[in-house]
Coordinates of C-alpha atoms in Angstrom, one line a residue:
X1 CA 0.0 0.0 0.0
X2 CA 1.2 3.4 -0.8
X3 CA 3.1 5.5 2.6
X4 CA 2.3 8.9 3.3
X5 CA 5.1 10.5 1.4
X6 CA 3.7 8.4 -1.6
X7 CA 0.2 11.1 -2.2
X8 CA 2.4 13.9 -3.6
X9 CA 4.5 11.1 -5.6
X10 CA 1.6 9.4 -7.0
X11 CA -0.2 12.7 -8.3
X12 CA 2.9 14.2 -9.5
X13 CA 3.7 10.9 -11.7
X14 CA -0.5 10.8 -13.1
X15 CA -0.1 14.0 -14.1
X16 CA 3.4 13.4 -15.5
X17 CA 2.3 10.6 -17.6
X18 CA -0.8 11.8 -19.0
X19 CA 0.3 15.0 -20.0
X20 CA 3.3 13.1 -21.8
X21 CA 0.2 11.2 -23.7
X22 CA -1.0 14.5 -24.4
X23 CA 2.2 16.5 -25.3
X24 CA 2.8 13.8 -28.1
X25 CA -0.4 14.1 -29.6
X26 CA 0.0 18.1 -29.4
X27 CA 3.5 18.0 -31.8
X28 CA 2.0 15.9 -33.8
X29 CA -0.8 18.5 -34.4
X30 CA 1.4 21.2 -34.8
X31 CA 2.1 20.4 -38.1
X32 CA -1.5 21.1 -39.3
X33 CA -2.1 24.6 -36.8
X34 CA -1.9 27.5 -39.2
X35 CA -2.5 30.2 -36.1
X36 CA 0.0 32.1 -34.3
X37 CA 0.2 30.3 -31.5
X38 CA 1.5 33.3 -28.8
X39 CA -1.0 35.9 -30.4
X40 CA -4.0 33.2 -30.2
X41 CA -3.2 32.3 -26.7
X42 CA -3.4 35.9 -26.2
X43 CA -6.9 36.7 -27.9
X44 CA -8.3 32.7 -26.1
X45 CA -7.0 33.9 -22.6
X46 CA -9.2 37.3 -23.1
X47 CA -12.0 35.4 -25.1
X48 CA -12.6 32.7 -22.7
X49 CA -12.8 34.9 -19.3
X50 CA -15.1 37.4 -21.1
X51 CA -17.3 35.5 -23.4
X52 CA -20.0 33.5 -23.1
X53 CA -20.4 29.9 -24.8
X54 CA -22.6 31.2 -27.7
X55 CA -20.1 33.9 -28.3
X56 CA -17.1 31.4 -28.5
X57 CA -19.4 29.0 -30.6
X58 CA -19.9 32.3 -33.1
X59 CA -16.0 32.7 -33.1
X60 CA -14.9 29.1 -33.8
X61 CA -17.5 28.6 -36.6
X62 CA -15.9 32.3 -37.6
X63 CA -12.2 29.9 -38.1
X64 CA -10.6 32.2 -35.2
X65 CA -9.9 29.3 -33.3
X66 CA -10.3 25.6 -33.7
X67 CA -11.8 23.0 -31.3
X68 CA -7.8 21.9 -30.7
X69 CA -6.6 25.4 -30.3
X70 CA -9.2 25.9 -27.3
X71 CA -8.6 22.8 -25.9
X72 CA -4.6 22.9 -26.2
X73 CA -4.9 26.7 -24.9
X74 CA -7.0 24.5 -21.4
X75 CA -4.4 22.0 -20.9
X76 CA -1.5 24.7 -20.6
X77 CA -4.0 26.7 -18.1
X78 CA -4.7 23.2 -16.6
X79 CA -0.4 23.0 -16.6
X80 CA 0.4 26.6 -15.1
X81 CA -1.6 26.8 -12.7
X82 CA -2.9 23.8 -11.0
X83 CA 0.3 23.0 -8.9
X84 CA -0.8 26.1 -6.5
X85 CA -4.7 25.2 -6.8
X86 CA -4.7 21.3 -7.0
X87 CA -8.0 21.7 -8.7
X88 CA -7.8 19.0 -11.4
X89 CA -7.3 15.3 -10.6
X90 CA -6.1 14.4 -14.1
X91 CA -6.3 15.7 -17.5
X92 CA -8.1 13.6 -19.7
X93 CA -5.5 11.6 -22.0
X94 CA -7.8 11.8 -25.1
X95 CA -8.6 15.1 -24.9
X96 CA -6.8 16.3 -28.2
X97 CA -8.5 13.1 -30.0
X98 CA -11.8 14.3 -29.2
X99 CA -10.8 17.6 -30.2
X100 CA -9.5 16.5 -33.8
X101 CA -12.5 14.8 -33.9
X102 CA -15.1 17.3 -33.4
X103 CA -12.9 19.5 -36.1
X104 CA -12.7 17.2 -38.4
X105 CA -16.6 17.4 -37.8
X106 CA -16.5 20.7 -38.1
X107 CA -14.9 20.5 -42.0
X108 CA -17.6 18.8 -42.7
X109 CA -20.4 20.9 -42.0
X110 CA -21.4 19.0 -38.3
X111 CA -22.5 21.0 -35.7
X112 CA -23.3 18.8 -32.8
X113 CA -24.6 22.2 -31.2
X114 CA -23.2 25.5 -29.4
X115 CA -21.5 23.0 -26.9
X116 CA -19.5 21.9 -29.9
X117 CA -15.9 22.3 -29.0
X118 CA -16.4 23.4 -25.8
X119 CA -13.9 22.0 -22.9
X120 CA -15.5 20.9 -19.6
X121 CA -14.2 19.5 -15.9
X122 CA -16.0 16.8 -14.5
X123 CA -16.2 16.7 -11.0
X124 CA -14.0 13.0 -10.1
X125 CA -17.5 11.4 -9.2
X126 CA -18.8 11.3 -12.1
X127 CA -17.9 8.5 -14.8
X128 CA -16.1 8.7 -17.7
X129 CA -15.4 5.5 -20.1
X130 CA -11.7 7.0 -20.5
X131 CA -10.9 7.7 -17.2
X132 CA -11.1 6.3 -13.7
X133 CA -13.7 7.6 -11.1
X134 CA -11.9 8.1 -7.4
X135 CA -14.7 10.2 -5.6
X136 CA -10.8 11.2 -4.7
X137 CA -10.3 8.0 -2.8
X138 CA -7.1 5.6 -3.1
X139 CA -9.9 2.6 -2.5
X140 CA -11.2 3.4 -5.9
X141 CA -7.9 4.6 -7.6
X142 CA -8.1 2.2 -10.5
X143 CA -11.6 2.7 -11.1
X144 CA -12.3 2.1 -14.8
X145 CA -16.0 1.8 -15.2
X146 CA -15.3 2.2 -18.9
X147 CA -18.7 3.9 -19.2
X148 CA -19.8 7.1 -19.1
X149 CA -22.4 8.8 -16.7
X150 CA -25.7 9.4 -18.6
X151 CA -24.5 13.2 -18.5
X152 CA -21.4 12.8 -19.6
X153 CA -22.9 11.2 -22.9
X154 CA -25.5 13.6 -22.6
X155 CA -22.3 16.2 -23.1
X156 CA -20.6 14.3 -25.4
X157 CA -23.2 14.1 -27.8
X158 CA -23.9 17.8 -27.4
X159 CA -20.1 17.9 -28.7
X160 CA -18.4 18.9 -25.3
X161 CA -14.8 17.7 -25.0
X162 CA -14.7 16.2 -21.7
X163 CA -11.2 17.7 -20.8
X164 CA -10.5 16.0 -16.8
X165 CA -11.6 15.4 -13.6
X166 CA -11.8 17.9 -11.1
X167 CA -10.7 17.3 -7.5
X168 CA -13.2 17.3 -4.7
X169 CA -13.8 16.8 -0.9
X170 CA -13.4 13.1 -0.9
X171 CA -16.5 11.1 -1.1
X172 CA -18.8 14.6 -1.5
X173 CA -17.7 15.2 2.1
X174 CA -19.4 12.8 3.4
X175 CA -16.7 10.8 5.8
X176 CA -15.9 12.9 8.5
X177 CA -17.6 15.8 10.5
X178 CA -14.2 17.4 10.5
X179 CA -13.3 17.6 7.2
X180 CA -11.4 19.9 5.1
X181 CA -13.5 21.0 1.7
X182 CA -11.8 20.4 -1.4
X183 CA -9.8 17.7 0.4
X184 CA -9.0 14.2 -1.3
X185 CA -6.7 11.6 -0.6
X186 CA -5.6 11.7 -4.1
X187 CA -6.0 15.3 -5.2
X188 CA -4.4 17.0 -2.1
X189 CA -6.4 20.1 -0.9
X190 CA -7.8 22.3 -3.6
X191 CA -7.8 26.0 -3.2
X192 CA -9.3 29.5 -3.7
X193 CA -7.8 31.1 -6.8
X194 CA -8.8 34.6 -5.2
X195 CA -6.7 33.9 -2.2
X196 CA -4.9 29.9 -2.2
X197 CA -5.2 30.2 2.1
X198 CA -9.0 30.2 1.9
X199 CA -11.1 27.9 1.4
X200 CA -12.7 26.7 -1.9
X201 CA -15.2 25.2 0.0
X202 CA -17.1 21.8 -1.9
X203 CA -17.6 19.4 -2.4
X204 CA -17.4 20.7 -6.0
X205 CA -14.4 21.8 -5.3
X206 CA -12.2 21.8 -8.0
X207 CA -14.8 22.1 -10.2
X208 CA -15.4 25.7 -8.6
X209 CA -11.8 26.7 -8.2
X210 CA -11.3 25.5 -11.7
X211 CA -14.4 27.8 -13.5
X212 CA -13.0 30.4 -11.5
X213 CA -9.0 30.2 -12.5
X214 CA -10.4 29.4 -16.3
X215 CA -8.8 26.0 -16.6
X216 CA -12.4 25.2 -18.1
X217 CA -14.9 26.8 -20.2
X218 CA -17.0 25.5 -17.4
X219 CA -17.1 22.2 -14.9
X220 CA -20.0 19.8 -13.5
X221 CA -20.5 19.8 -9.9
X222 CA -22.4 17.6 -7.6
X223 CA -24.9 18.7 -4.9
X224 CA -26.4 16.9 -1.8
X225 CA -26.3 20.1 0.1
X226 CA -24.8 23.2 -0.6
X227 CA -21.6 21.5 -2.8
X228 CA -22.2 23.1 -6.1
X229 CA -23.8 26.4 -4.4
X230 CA -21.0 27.3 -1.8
X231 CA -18.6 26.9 -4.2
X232 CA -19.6 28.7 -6.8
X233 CA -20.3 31.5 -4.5
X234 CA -16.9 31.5 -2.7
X235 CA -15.0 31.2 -6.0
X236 CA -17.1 33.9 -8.0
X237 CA -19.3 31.6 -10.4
X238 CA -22.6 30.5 -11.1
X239 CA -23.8 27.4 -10.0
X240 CA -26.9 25.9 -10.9
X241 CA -28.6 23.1 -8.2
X242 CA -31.3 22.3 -10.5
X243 CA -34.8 20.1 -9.4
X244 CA -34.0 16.7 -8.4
X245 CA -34.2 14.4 -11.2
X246 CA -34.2 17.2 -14.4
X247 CA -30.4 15.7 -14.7
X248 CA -29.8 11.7 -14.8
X249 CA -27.9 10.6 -11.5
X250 CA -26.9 7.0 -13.5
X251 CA -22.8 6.8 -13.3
X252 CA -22.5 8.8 -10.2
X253 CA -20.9 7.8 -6.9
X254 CA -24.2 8.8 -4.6
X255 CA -24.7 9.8 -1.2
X256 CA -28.6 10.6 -1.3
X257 CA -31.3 9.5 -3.8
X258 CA -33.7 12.1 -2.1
X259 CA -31.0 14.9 -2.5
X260 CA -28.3 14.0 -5.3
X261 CA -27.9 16.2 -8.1
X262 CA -25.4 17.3 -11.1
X263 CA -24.9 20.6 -11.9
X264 CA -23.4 23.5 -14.0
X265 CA -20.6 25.9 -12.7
X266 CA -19.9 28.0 -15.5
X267 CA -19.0 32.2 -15.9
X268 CA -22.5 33.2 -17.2
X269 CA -25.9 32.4 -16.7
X270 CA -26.6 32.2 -19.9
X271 CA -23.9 29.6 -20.1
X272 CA -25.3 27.7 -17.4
X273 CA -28.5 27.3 -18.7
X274 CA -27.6 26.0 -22.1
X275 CA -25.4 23.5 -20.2
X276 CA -28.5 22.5 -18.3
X277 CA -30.3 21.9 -21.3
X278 CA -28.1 19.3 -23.1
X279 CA -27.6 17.3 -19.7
X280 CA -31.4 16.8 -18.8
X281 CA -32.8 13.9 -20.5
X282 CA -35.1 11.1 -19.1
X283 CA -32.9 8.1 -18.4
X284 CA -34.3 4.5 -17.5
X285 CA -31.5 4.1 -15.0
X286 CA -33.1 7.1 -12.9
X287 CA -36.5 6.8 -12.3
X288 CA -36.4 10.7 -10.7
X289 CA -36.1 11.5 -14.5
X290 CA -39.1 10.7 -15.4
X291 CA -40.3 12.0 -18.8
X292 CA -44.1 12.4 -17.0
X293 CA -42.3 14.3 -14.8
X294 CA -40.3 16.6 -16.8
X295 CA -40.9 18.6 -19.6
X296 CA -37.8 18.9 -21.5
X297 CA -39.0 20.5 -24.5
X298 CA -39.0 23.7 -22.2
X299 CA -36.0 26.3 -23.3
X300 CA -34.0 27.1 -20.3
X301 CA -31.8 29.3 -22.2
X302 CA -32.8 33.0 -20.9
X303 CA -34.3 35.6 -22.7
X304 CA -33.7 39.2 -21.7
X305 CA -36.2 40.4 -19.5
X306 CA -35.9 43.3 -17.1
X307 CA -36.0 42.8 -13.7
X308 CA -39.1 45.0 -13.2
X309 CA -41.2 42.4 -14.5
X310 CA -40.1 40.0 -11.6
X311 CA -41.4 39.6 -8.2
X312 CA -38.9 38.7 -5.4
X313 CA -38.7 37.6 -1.9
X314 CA -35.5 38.5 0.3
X315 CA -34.7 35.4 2.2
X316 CA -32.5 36.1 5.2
X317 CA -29.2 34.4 5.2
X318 CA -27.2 34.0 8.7
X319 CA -24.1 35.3 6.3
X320 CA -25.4 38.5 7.0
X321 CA -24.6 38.4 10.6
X322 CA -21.1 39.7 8.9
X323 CA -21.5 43.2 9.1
X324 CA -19.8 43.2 5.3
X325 CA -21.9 41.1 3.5
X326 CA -25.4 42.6 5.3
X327 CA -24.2 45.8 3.4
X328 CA -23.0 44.3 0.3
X329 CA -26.9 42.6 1.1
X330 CA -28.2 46.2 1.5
X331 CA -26.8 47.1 -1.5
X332 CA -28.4 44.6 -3.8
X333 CA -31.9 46.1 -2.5
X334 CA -31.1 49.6 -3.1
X335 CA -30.0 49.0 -6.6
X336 CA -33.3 46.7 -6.9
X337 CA -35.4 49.1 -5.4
X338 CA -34.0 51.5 -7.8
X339 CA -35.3 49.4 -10.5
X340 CA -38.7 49.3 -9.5
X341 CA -38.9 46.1 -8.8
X342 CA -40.8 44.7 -6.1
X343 CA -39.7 43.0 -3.3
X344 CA -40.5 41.5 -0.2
X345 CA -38.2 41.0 2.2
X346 CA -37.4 39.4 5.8
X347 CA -38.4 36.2 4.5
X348 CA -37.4 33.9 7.1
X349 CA -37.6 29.6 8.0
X350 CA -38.6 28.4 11.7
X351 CA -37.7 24.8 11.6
X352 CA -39.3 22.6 14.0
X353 CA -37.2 21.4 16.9
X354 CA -35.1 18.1 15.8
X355 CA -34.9 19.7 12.0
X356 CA -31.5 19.6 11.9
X357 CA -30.9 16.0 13.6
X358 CA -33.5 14.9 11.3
X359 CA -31.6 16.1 8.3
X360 CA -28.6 14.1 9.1
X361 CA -29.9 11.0 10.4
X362 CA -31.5 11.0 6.8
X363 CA -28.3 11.0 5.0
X364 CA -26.9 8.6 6.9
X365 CA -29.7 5.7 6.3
X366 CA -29.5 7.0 2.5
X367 CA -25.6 6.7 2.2
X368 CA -25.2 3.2 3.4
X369 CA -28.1 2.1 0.9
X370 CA -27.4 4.3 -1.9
X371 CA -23.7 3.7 -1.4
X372 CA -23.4 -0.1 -1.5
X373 CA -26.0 -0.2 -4.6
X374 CA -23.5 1.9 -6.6
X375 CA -20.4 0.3 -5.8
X376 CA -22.3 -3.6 -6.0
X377 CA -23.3 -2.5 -9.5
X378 CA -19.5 -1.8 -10.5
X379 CA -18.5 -3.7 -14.0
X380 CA -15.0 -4.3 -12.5
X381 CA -13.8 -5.6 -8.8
X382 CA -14.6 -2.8 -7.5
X383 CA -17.9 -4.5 -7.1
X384 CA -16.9 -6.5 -4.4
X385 CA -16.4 -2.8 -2.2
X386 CA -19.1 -2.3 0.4
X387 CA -19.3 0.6 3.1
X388 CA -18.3 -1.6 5.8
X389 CA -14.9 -2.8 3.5
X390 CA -14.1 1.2 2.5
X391 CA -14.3 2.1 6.2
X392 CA -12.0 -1.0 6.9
X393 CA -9.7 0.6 3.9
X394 CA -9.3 4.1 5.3
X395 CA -8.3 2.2 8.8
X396 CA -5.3 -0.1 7.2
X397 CA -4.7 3.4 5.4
X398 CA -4.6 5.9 8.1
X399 CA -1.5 7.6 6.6
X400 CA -2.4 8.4 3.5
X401 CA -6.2 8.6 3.9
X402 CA -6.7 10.1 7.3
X403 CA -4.1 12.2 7.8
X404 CA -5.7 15.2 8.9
X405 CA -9.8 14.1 9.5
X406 CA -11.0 10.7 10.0
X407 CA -13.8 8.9 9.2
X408 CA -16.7 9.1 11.8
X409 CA -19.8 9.8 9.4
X410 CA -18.9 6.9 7.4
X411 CA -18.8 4.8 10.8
X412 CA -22.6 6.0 12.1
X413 CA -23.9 5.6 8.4
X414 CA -23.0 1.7 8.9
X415 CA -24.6 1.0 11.8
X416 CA -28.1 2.5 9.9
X417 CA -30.4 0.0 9.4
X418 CA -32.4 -0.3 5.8
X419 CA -34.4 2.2 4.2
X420 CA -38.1 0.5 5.5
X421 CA -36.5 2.1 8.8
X422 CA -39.7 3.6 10.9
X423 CA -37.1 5.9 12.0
X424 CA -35.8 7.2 8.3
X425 CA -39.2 7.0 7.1
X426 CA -40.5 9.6 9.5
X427 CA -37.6 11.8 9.7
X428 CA -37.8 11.9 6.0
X429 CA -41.5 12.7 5.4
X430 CA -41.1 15.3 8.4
X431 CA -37.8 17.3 6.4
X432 CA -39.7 16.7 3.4
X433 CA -42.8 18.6 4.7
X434 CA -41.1 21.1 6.2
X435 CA -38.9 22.5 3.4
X436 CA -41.4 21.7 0.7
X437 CA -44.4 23.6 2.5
X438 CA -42.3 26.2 3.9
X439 CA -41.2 27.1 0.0
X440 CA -44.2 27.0 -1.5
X441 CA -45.9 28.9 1.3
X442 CA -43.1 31.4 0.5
X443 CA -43.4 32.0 -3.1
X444 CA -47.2 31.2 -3.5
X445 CA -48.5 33.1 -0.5
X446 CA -46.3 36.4 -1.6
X447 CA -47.1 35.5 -5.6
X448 CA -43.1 35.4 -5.7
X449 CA -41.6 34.7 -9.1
X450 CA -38.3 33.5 -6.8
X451 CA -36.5 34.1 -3.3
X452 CA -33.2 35.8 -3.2
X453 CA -30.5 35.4 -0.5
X454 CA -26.7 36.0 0.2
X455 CA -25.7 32.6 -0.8
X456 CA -22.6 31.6 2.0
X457 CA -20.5 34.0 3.8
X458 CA -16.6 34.6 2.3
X459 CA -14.3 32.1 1.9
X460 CA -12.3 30.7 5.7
X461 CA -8.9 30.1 6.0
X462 CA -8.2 26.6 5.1
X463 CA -7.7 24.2 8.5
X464 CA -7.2 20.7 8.2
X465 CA -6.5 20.4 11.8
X466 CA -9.7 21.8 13.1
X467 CA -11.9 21.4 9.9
X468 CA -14.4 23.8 8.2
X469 CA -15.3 27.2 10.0
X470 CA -18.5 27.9 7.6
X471 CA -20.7 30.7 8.2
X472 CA -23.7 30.7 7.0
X473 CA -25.8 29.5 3.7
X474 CA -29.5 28.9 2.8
X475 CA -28.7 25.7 0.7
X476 CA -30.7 23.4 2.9
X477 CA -34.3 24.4 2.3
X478 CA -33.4 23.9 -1.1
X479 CA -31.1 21.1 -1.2
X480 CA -33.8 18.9 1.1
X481 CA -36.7 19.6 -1.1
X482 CA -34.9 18.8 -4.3
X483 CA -35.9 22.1 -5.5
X484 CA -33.4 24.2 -7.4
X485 CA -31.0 26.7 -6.7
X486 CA -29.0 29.3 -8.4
X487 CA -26.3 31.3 -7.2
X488 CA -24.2 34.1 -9.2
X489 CA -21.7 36.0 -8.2
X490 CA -23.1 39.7 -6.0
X491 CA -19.3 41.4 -5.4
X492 CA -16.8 41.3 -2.8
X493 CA -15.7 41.1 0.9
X494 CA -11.9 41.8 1.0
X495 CA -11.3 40.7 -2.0
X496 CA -13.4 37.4 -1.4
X497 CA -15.9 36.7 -3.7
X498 CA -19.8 36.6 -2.3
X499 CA -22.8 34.9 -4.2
X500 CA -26.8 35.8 -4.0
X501 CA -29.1 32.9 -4.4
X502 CA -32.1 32.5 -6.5
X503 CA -34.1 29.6 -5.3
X504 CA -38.0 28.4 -5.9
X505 CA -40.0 25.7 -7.3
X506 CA -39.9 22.6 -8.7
X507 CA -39.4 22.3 -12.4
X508 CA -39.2 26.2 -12.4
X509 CA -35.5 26.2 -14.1
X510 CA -36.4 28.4 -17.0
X511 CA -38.2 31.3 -14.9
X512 CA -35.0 31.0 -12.3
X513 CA -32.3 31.4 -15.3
X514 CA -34.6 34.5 -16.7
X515 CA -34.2 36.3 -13.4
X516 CA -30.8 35.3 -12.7
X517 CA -29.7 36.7 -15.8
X518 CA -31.7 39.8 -15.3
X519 CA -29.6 40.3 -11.9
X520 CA -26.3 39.5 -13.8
X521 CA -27.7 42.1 -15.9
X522 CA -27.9 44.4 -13.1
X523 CA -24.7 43.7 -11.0
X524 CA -22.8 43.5 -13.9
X525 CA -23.8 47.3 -14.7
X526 CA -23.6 48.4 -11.2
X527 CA -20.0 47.0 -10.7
X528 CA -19.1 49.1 -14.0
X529 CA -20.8 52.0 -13.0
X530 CA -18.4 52.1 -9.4
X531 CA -15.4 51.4 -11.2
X532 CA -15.6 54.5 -13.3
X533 CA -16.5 56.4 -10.6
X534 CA -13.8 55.6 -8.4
X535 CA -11.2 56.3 -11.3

């Protein structure tokens, strides 16, 4: 078994051997690569952190820049900067292939869509037929499903080149109380691109830090609770949460049927949205995506709409017990209130006594089912993993896989019994009733089009001694429902990015991207409007 001074080692020499794979397809390319190579990397590193997809899209079927040129100009970002972040896991060894692919595609009149071409992170939970799936665990290091999550070939087919895996909190941050976000075993600890001490909080970790440091057009998170949401908001992207089940869950290591999602972390909305769209689709492997259930024929993609037109309910957030981000809060309803638009606010939740408790035990029941299911269903000897044998693993691996944080949610998961539990069945219909009724209440008894809220509180310091110091989010109402949540970037607390939320109901995707977008609108304009007056 590896030692401890082996973690470092064994990344190093993935990395090392990958991008070797990929270096040697790269000269071979060169020969065919009429643009100037400095100048292009130039115009892609301005292009890319300023455009949106559809405006990329518009240049490459322009010839500015091919499908390789975009994803070469990712694996050098990938290459500069992820030995300070730690963000990716591994670079996808047939990356460039793809990429020749989809030009060659190109020359002959194939659009696949405006995805075509377009590099994407996976979050290292999520499978891929050409790379292994850790959940950033050496117990599943050689994980070769060879098959892809039903997103995944939902992106492929759009024409995404699925460029890596993004590094996570191992296991979704579901092993220990004490954990670290954006700490795995076999990524190391991801961090904040606006400030590598803090935080880049997760378990969509990398996936967040990556958007943010644009090593990816964009990157697919996970969410049980708050882990695409928190950070997007601590790294300065959006993040979309979307309904349970609008997005097939086949091919990805769980934690909660009731809860699980995939999700969007991208620079734009609009970007977000059209992401969305090509990974919904009803899939017989997930009954949650049922096409009686869904209407996918529905455009998410937002069209302009001013924020007058929009009704919105101020949700209060403990983040605002910071005395920054309650004015950065105050702020956002002046410049609303300045647009007419109306708003009510002091929106607040009273959950019953035991809530919390309730919320957890519920996890736990759903982690050892949902857990053992996935890994039993492993096409390779994996399948013979169990939660009781991964918990034995981390203990004959202390060094290397509980260096800092052990393993204590894993151990009370274990000793849940099955899911026809009296106990889970009533703490789950209670959470369920409370979050779903106090939501709908919300929004229905105000005739809100959605609730806004500051999103989490800025980025901690990083402490893998004493664990996470969060303070403060509103993803749980959302996450517990399964009702979707958006957050987008609002401004700044010493330099540290903060998020507002736009959550509401069910199925409600397309209305939530219109006035997210609306508020992009408006931040966006606001932010340019102080910057010219303070210079």
């Amino acid at each position: 078994m590896p030692t401890p001074s082996t973690q470092n080692h064994f990344f190093a020499r993935s990395v090392s051997v990958f991008i070797s794979a990929i270096l040697i397809s790269f000269l071979s390319a060169c020969a065919t690569v009429t643009h100037d190579k400095p100048a292009l990397h130039t115009s892609l590193e301005q292009w890319t952190s300023t455009e949106t997809i559809e405006q990329l899209h518009q240049r490459l079927l322009n010839n500015e820049f091919s499908v390789t040129d975009l994803t070469e100009f990712y694996i050098h970002q990938i290459e500069t900067k992820n030995p300070q972040l730690s963000s990716v896991i591994l670079i996808n060894p047939d990356a460039l292939t793809i990429a020749k692919q989809l030009d060659q595609e190109l020359t002959q009149g194939k659009i696949r869509s405006k995805l075509h071409g377009m590099p994407i992170l996976l979050k290292d939970n999520i499978e891929t037929q050409d790379m292994p799936t850790t959940a950033g665990s050496f117990a599943l290091k050689d994980n070769h499903t060879r098959r892809d999550a039903t997103i995944t070939k939902d992106l492929r087919t759009a024409g995404a080149v699925i460029l890596g895996k993004a590094n996570l909190s191992e296991w979704a941050n579901i092993r220990s109380e004490r954990s670290s976000s954006g700490w795995s075993a076999i990524g190391g600890q991801t961090r904040n691109p606006h400030d590598p001490s803090r935080t880049p909080c997760g378990s969509s970790s990398g996936s967040g830090a990556s958007v943010a440091a644009n090593m990816a057009i964009a990157a697919i998170g996970t969410e049980t609770n708050g882990s695409i949401t928190c950070p997007a908001a601590v790294n300065g992207v959006v993040g979309v949460k979307p309904t349970v089940g609008l997005a097939s869950r086949f091919g990805i290591v769980p934690i909660s049927h009731t809860q699980d999602t995939a999700g969007p972390m991208t620079k734009f909305v609009a970007d977000a949205a059209l992401i969305l769209q090509h990974m919904s689709s009803a899939d017989e492997l997930d009954s949650a995506t049922s096409a009686r259930v869904f209407d996918r024929s529905v455009n998410l993609v937002p069209t302009t709409k001013p924020l007058d037109q929009f009704k919105l309910g101020m949700f209060h957030s403990s983040a605002t017990n910071h005395e920054q981000v309650k004015a950065l809060e105050q702020q956002l309803i002046e410049w609303l209130e300045q647009q007419q638009v109306s708003l009510v606010k002091d929106l607040k939740t009273s959950p019953y006594s035991g809530f919390w408790n309730d919320t957890y035990q519920v996890l736990l029941f759903e982690l050892k089912h949902d857990l053992n299911q996935y890994l039993g269903g492993l096409p390779n000897q994996y399948n013979a993993l169990t939660l009781e044998k991964l918990i034995e693993f981390n203990e004959n691996n202390k060094a290397i896989e509980m260096p800092y944080f052990q393993q204590e949610i894993f151990e009370k998961a274990q000793q849940k019994d099955d899911l026809d539990s009296q106990e889970y069945q009533t703490a789950l219909k209670k959470i369920r009733e409370e979050t779903r009724n106090t939501l709908q209440s919300m929004i229905n008894e105000n005739k809100l089009d959605a609730l806004t809220a500051i999103t989490r509180g800025p980025a901690w310091k990083i402490d893998r001694v004493n664990g996470d110091n969060a303070n403060g989010g509103v993803s749980t109402y959302s996450a517990v429902s399964g009702y979707p949540h958006i957050t987008i970037p609002l401004g700044k607390v010493h330099g540290l990015p903060i998020g507002v939320s736009i959550m509401g109901l069910p199925h409600q995707e397309a209305k939530l991207f219109e006035v997210a977008q609306a508020l992009e609108s408006l931040i966006q304009q606001q932010s340019m409007l102080s910057k010219n007056d303070s210079e």
